[in-house]
Coordinates of C-alpha atoms and ligand atoms in Angstrom, one line a residue:
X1 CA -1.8 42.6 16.7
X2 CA -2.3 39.5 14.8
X3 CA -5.8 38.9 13.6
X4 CA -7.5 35.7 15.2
X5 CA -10.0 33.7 13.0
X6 CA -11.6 30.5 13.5
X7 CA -12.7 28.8 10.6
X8 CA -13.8 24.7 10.4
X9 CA -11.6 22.8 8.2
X10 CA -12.9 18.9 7.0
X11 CA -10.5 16.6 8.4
X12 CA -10.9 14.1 5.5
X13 CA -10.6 16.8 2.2
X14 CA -9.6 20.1 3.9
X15 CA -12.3 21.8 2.8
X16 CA -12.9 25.0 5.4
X17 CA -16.2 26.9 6.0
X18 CA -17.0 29.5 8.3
X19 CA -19.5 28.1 10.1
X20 CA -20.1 24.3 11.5
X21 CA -21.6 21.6 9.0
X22 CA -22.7 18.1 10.1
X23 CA -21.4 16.8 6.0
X24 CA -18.9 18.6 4.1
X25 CA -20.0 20.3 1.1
X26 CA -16.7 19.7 -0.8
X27 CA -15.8 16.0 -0.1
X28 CA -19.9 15.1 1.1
X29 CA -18.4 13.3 4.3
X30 CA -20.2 13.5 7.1
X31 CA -18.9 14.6 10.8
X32 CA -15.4 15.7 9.7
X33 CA -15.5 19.5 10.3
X34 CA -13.2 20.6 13.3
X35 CA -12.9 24.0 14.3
X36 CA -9.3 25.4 14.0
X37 CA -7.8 28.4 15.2
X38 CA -5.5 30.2 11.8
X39 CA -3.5 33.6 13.1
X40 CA -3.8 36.1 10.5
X41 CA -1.2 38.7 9.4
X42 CA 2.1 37.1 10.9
X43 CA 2.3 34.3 8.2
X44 CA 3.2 36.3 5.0
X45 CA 4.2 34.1 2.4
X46 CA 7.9 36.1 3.1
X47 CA 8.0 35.0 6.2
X48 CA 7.3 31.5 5.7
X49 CA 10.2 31.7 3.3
X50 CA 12.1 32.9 5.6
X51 CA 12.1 30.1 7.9
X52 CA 14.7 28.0 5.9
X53 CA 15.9 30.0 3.0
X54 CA 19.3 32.1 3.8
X55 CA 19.5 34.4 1.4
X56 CA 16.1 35.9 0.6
X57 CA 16.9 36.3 -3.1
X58 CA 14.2 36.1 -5.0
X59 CA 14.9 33.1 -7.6
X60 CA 14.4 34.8 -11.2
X61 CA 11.7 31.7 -12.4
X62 CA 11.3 32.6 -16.0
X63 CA 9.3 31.0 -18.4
X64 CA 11.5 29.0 -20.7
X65 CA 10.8 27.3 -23.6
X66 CA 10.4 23.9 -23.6
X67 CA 13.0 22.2 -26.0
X68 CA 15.6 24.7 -24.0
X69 CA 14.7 23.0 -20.9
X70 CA 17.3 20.3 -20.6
X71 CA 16.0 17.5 -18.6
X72 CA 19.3 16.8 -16.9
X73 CA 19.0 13.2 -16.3
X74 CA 18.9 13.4 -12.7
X75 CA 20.5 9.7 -11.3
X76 CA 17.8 8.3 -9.0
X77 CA 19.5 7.1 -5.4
X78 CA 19.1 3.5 -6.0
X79 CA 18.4 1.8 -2.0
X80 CA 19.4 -1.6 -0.8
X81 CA 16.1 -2.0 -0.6
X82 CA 14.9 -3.9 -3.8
X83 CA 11.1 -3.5 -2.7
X84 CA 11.5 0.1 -2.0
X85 CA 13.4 1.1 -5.0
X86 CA 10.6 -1.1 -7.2
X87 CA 7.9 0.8 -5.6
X88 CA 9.3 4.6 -6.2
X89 CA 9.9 3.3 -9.9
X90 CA 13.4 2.4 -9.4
X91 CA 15.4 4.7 -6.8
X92 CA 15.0 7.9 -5.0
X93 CA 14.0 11.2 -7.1
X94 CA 16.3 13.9 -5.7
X95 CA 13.9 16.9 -4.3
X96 CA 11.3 14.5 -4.2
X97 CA 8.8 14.3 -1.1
X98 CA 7.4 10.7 -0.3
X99 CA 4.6 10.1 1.7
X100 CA 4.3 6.6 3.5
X101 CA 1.1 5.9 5.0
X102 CA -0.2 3.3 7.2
X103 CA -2.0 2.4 10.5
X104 CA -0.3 3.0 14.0
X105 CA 2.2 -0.3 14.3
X106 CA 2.2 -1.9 11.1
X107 CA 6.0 -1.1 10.8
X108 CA 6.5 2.5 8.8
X109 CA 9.1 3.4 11.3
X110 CA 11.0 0.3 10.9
X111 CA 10.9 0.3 7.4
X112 CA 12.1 3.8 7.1
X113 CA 14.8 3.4 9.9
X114 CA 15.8 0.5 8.5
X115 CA 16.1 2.2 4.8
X116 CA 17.8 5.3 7.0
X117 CA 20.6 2.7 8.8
X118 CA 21.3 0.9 5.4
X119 CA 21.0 3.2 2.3
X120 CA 24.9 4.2 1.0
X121 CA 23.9 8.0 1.8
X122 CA 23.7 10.7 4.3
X123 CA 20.4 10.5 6.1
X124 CA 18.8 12.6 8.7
X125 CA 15.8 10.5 10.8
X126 CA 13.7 13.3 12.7
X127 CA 11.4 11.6 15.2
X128 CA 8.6 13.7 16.5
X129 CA 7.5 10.4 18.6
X130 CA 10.5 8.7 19.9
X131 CA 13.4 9.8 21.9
X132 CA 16.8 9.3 20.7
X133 CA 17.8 6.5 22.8
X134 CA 13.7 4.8 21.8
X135 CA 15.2 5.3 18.1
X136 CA 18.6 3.6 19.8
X137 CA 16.9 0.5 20.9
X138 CA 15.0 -0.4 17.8
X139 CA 18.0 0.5 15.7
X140 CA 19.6 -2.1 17.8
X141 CA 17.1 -4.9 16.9
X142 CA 17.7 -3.7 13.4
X143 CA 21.0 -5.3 11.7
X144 CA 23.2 -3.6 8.8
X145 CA 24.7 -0.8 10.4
X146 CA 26.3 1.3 7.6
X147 CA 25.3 4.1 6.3
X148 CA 25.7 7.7 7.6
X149 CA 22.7 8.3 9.6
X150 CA 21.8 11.1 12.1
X151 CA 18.9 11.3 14.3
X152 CA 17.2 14.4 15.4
X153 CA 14.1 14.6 18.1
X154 CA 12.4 17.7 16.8
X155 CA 9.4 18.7 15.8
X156 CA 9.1 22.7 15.0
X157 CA 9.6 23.1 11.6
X158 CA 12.3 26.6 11.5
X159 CA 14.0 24.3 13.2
X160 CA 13.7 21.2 11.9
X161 CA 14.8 23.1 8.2
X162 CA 18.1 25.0 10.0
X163 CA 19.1 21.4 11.2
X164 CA 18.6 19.8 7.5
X165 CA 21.1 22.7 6.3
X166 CA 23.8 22.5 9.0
X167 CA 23.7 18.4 8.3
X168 CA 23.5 18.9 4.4
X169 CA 21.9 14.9 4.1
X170 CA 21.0 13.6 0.9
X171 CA 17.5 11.9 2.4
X172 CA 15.4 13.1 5.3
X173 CA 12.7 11.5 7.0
X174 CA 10.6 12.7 8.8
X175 CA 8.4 10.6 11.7
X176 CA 5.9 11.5 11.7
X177 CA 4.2 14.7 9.7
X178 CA 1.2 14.4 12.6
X179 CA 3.8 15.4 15.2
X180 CA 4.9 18.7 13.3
X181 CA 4.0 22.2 13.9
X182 CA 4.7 25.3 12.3
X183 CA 5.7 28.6 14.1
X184 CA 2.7 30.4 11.7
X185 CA 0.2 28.2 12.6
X186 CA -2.1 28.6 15.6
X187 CA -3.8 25.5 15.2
X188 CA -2.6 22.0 17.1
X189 CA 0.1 19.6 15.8
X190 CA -2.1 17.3 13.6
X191 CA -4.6 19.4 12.8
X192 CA -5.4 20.1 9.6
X193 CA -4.2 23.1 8.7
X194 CA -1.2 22.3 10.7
X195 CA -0.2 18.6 8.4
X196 CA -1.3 20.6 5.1
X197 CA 1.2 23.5 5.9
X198 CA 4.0 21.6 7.0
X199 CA 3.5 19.6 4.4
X200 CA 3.5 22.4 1.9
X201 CA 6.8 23.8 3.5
X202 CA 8.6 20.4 3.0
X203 CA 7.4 20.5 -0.5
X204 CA 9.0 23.4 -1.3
X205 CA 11.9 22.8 0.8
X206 CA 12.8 19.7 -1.1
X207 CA 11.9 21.2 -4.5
X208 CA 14.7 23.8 -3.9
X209 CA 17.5 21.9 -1.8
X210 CA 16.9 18.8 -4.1
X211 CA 17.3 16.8 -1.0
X212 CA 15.2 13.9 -1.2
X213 CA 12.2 13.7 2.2
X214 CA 9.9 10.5 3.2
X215 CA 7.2 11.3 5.8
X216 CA 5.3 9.1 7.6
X217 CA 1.7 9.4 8.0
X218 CA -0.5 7.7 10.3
X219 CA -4.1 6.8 8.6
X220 CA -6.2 5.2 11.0
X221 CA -9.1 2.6 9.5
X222 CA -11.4 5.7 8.2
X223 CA -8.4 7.4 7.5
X224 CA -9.7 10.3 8.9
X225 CA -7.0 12.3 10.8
X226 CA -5.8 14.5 8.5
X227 CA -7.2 12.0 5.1
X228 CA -4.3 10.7 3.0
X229 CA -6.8 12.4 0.4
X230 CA -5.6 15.8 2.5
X231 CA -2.1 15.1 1.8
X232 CA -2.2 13.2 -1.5
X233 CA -2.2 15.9 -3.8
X234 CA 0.8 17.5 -2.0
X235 CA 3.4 15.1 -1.8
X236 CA 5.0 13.8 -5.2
X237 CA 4.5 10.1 -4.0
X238 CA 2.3 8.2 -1.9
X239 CA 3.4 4.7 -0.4
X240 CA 0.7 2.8 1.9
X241 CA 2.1 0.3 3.9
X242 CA -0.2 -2.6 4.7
X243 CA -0.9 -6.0 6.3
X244 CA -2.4 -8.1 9.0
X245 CA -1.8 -7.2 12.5
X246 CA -1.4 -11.0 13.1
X247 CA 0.6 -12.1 10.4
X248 CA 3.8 -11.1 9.6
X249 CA 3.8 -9.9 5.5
X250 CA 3.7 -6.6 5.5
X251 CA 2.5 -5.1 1.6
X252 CA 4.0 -1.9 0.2
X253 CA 2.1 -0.2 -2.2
X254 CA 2.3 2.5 -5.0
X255 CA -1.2 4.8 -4.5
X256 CA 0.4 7.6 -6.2
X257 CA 3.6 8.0 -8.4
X258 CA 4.6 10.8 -10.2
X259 CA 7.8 9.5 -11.0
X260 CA 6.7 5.9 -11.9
X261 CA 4.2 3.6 -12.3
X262 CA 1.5 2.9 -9.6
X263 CA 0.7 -0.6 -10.2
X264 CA 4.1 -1.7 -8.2
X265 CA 4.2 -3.6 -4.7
X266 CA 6.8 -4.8 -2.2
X267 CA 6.8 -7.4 -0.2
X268 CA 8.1 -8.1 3.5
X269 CA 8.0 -10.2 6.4
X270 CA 8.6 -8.7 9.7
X271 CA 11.3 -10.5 11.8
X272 CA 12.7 -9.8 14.7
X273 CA 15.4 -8.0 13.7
X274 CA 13.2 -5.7 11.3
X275 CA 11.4 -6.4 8.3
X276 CA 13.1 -8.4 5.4
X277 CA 12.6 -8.4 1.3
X278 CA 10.5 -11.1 0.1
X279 CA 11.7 -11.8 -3.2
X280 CA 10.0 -15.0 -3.6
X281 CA 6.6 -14.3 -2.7
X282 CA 4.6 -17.5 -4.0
X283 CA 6.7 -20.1 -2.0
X284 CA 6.0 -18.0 1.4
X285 CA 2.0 -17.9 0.4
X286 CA 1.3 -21.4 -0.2
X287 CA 1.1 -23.1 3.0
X288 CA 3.1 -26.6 3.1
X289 CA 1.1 -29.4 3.4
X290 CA 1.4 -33.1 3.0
X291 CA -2.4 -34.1 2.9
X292 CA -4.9 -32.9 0.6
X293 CA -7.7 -31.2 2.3
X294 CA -10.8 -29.9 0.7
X295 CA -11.4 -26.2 0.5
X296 CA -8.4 -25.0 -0.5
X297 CA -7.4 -23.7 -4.3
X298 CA -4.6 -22.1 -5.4
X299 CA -4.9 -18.8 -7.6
X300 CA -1.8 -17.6 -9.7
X301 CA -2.5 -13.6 -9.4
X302 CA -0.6 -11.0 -10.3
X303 CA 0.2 -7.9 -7.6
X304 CA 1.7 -4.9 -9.4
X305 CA 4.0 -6.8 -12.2
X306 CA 4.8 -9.7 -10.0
X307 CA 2.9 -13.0 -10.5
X308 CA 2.3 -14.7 -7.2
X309 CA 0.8 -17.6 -6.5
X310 CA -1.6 -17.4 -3.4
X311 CA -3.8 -19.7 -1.5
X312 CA -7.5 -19.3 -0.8
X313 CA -9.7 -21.6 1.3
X314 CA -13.1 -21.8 2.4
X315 CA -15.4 -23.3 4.6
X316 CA -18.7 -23.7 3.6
X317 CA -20.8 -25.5 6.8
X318 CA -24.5 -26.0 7.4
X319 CA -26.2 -22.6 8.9
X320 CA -26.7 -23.0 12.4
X321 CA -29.2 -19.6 12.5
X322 CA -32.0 -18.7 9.9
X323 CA -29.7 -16.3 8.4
X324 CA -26.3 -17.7 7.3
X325 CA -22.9 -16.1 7.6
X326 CA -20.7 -15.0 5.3
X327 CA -17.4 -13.8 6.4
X328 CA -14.3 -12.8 4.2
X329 CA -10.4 -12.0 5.4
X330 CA -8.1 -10.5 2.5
X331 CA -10.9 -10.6 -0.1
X332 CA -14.0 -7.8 -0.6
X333 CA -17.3 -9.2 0.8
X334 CA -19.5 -7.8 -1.8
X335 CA -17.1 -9.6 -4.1
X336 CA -17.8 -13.3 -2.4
X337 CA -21.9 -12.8 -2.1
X338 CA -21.8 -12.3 -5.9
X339 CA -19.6 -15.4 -6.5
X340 CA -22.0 -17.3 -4.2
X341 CA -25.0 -15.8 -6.2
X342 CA -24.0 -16.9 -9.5
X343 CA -22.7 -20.7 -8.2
X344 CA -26.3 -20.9 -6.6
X345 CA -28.4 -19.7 -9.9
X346 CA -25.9 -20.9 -12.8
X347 CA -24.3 -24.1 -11.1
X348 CA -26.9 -25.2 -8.7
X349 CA -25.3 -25.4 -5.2
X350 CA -27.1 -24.7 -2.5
X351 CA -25.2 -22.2 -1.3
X352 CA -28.0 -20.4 0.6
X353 CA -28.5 -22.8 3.3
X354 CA -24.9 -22.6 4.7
X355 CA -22.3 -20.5 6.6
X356 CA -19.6 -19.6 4.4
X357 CA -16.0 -18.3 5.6
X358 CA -13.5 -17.5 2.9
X359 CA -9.7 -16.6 3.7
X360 CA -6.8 -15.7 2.0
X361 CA -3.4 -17.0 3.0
X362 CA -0.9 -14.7 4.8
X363 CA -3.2 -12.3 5.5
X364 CA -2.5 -10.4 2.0
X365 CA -5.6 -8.4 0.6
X366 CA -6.1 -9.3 -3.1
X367 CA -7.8 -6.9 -5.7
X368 CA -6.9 -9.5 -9.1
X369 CA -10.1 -10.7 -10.3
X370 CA -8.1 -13.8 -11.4
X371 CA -8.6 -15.2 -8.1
X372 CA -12.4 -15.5 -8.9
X373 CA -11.5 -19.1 -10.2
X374 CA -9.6 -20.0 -7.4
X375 CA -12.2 -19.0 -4.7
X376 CA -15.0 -20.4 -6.7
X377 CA -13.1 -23.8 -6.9
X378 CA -12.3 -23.7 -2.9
X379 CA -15.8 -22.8 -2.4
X380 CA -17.2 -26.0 -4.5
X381 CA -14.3 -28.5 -3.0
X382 CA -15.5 -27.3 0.7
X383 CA -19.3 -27.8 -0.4
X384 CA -18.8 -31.2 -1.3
X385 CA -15.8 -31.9 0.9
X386 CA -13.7 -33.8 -2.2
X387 CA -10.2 -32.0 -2.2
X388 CA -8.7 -30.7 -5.0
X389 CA -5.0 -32.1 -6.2
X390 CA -2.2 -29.6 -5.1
X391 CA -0.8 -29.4 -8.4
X392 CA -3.6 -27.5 -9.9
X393 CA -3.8 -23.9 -9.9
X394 CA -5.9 -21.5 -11.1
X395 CA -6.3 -18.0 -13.3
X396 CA -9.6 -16.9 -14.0
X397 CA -12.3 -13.8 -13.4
X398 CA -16.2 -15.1 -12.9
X399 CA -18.6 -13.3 -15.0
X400 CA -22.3 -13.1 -13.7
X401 CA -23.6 -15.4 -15.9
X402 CA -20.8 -18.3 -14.7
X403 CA -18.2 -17.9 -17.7
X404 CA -15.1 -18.0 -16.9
X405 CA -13.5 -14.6 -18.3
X406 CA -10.4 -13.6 -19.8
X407 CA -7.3 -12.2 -17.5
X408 CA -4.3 -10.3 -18.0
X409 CA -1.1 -11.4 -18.6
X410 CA -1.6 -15.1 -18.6
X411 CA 1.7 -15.5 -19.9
X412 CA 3.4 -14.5 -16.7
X413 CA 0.8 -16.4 -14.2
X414 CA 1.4 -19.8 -16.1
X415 CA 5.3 -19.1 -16.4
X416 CA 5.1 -18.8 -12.5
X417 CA 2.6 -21.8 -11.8
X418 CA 5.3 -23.8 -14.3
X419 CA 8.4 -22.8 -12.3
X420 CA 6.8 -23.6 -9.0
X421 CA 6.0 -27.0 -9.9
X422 CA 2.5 -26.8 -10.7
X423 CA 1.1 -29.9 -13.2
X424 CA -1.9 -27.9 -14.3
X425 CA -3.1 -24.4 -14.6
X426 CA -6.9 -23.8 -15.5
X427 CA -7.4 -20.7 -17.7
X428 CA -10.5 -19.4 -19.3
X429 CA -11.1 -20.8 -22.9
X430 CA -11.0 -17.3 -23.8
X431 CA -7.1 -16.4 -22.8
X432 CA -5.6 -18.7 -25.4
X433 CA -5.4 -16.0 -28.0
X434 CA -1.7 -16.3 -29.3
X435 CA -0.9 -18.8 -26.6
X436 CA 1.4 -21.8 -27.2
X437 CA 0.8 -24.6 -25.1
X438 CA 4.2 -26.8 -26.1
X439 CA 6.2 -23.9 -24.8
X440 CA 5.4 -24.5 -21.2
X441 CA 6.6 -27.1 -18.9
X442 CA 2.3 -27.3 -17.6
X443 CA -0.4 -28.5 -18.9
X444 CA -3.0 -25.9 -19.7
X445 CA -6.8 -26.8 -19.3
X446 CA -9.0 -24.0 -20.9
X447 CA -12.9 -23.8 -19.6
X448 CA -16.0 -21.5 -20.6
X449 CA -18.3 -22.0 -17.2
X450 CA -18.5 -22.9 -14.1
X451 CA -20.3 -26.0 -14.7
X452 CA -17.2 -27.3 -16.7
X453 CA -14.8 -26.8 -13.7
X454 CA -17.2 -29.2 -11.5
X455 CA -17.0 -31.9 -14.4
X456 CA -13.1 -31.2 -14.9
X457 CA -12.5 -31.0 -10.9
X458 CA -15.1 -33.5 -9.6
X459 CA -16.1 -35.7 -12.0
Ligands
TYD1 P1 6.7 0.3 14.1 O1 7.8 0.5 13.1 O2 7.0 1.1 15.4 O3 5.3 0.7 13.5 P2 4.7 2.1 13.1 O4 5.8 3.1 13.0 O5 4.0 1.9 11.8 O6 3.7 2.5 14.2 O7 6.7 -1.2 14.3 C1 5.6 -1.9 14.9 C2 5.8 -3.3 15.2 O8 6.9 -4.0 14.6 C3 6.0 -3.5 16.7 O9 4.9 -4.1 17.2 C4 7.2 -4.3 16.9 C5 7.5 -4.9 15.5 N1 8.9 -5.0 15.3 C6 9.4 -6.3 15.0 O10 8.7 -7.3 15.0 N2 10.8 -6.4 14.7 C7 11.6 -5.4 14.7 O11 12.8 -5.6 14.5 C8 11.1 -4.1 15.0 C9 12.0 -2.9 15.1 C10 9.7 -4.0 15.3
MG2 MG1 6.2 4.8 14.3

């Protein structure tokens, strides 16, 4: 008779303890400990094996020396997908396992149906959500029918591994890793122990059949059913998939690469029929207009290695209530109060007495300090409701005392503001180490504080 144990496993780290905590002592989160049912004695490490390995040899895994190793320089699977294959570090790894996260309906299924219906390969789709004639319908609104691609609705994983042998694809995906369940597990299909194991067998499954697997994971806002931080260390890559409900750009990006770098990012718009590479991010972001309108700058950041030229606006408005609001869409809250400090203490704008709403266009969260400038120049047009002239842009971090600080690759951001048009770029004074101003088709104006910008801007 099998043994039953309960144990209580953290949803967020996977931490388990025997008893009930209200906070994790692993991961310190509080509320996340969720009692789970593990069967003892009928999941032997053999067994589990068995489950998708035919012969039961035991591989001979010497050690081996490490200039004998030959590195065999495995061909990545290159996609039609520009922005996928720039996100995984150029291609597919074989064997490797790829996690892409996101929140219920941003588009993971699309995208990875989409990759499934186009990619010149053998693919198997496993849905664990949809039927097969759900998978049908949105495969319909999806053009570019060409590739080789099987679907399977299935969601035991024995099975799931004898139908990846008898199909022999090169890439599987796997919709969602939530809606698997092993045979040796007790515990319910998205339960912790249930994701981590099935997880763990896929890893190990594409490690020895070199066939390459995407799952998809579904992270909800505290990203607490079954924490990407549960499945992070497991998987070889992690992908999250993000974007505004309401707008259509939908942001791919690197969390975790062991294969490449992580500071890459894809863009897409989501169309009707499916979501589509968008190679030229910078003419999508900046909104056409034929009026200038104050509270609007435009910020030449950089997302992963691409410069893109974004725009934020503001609206700054006398406070109605004793206490006035500050409200923030694609840009860290924290981040605004402390640009609104230092303008109020080191520039003198009175700030404190009005609403301020900030927004960045298209919905697209941006982490580049660079934009600093560009919000603190929106902020200041809006204040004193003077526009500024569409063909300025602007790269620049705020420091607290109001200088205007140094950013990376400059080089790239005034490249981009020069190809799209721009007349003039504002930089900090500090960036112009090594730069030559004749070699660009913009002129460069370079400032030290914030006070400068209201003489250069305003003035
Ligand atoms: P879906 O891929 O189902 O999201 P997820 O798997 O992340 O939960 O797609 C969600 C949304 O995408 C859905 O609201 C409909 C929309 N969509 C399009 O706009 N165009 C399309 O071609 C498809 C297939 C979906
Ligand atoms: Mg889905």
């Amino acid at each position: 008779m099998a043994k039953v144990k309960k144990v209580f496993v953290c949803t967020n780290c996977g931490a388990t303890s025997p008893k009930w905590e209200g906070k994790c002592s692993s991961c310190g989160e509080w509320n996340t400990l969720q009692e789970e049912v593990l069967v003892k004695g009928s999941s032997s490490k053999q067994e589990k094996r068995k489950t998708w390995t035919s012969n039961d040899e035991v591989q001979l895994n010497k050690p081996v020396a490490l200039p004998d190793i030959i590195a065999g320089d495995t061909p990545r699977l290159a996609l039609p997908d520009q922005e996928l294959n720039r996100v995984l570090g150029g291609g597919v790894v074989p064997g490797s396992l790829v996690l892409v996260g996101g929140q219920p309906g941003i588009g993971k299924s699309t995208l990875l149906l989409q990759t499934a219906m186009q990619a010149q390969a053998k693919v198997l789709y496993i849905s664990g959500e949809e039927s097969k004639e759900q998978i049908k319908m949105r495969a319909d609104r999806i053009d570019n029918h060409q590739s080789e691609c099987y679907i399977l609705t299935e969601t035991n994983t024995a099975k799931i591994f004898k139908h990846i042998q008898n199909v022999a694809p090169d890439i599987v995906i796997v919709d969602s890793i939530q809606t698997l369940s092993s045979p040796h597990i007790d515990s319910m299909p998205g339960s912790v122990s249930q994701v981590r194991d099935c997880a763990g067998e896929l890893q190990r499954f594409a490690k020895e059949t070199h066939i390459s697997i995407f799952i998809i994971g579904h992270i909800n806002k505290e990203g607490s059913i079954a924490g990407p931080k549960l499945l992070e260390h497991i998987v070889d890559a992690v992908l999250q998939f993000e974007g505004d409900q309401h707008y259509t750009y939908r942001i791919l990006r690197t969390i975790k690469n062991r294969f490449g770098s992580t500071d890459e990012m894809g863009i897409y718009e989501m169309q009707a029929n499916g979501l589509r590479e968008v190679a030229n991010p910078s003419e999508l972001l900046l909104s056409q207009k034929d009026e200038d309108l104050s509270g609007s700058g435009i910020a030449a950041t950089i997302e992963g290695m691409r410069p893109i030229l974004i725009e934020t606006q503001a609206l700054v408005s006398t406070a109605v209530y004793g206490t006035p609001q500050r409200s923030a869409t694609g840009f860290d809250l924290r981040r605004l109060s402390m640009l609104l400090a230092v303008l109020e203490k080191r520039g003198g704008f009175p700030f404190a007495q009005n609403d301020v709403f900030l927004n960045i266009a298209g919905g697209i969260r941006v982490d580049d300090p660079a934009i600093d400038l560009a919000i603190v120049s929106a902020l200041i047009s809006s204040l004193e409701d003077v526009s500024i002239p569409n063909n300025i842009c602007f790269a620049g971090e705020v420091g607290l005392s109001g200088e205007i600080r140094a950013v990376n690759r400059v080089e790239r951001r005034i490249q981009e503001a020069a190809r799209l048009g721009f007349d003039q770029i504002f930089i900090s004074k500090y960036n112009t180490k090594g730069l030559d101003p004749d070699r660009y088709d913009i002129k460069i104006v370079t400032l030290g504080k914030i006070d400068e910008l209201y003489k250069l801007l305003f003035e």
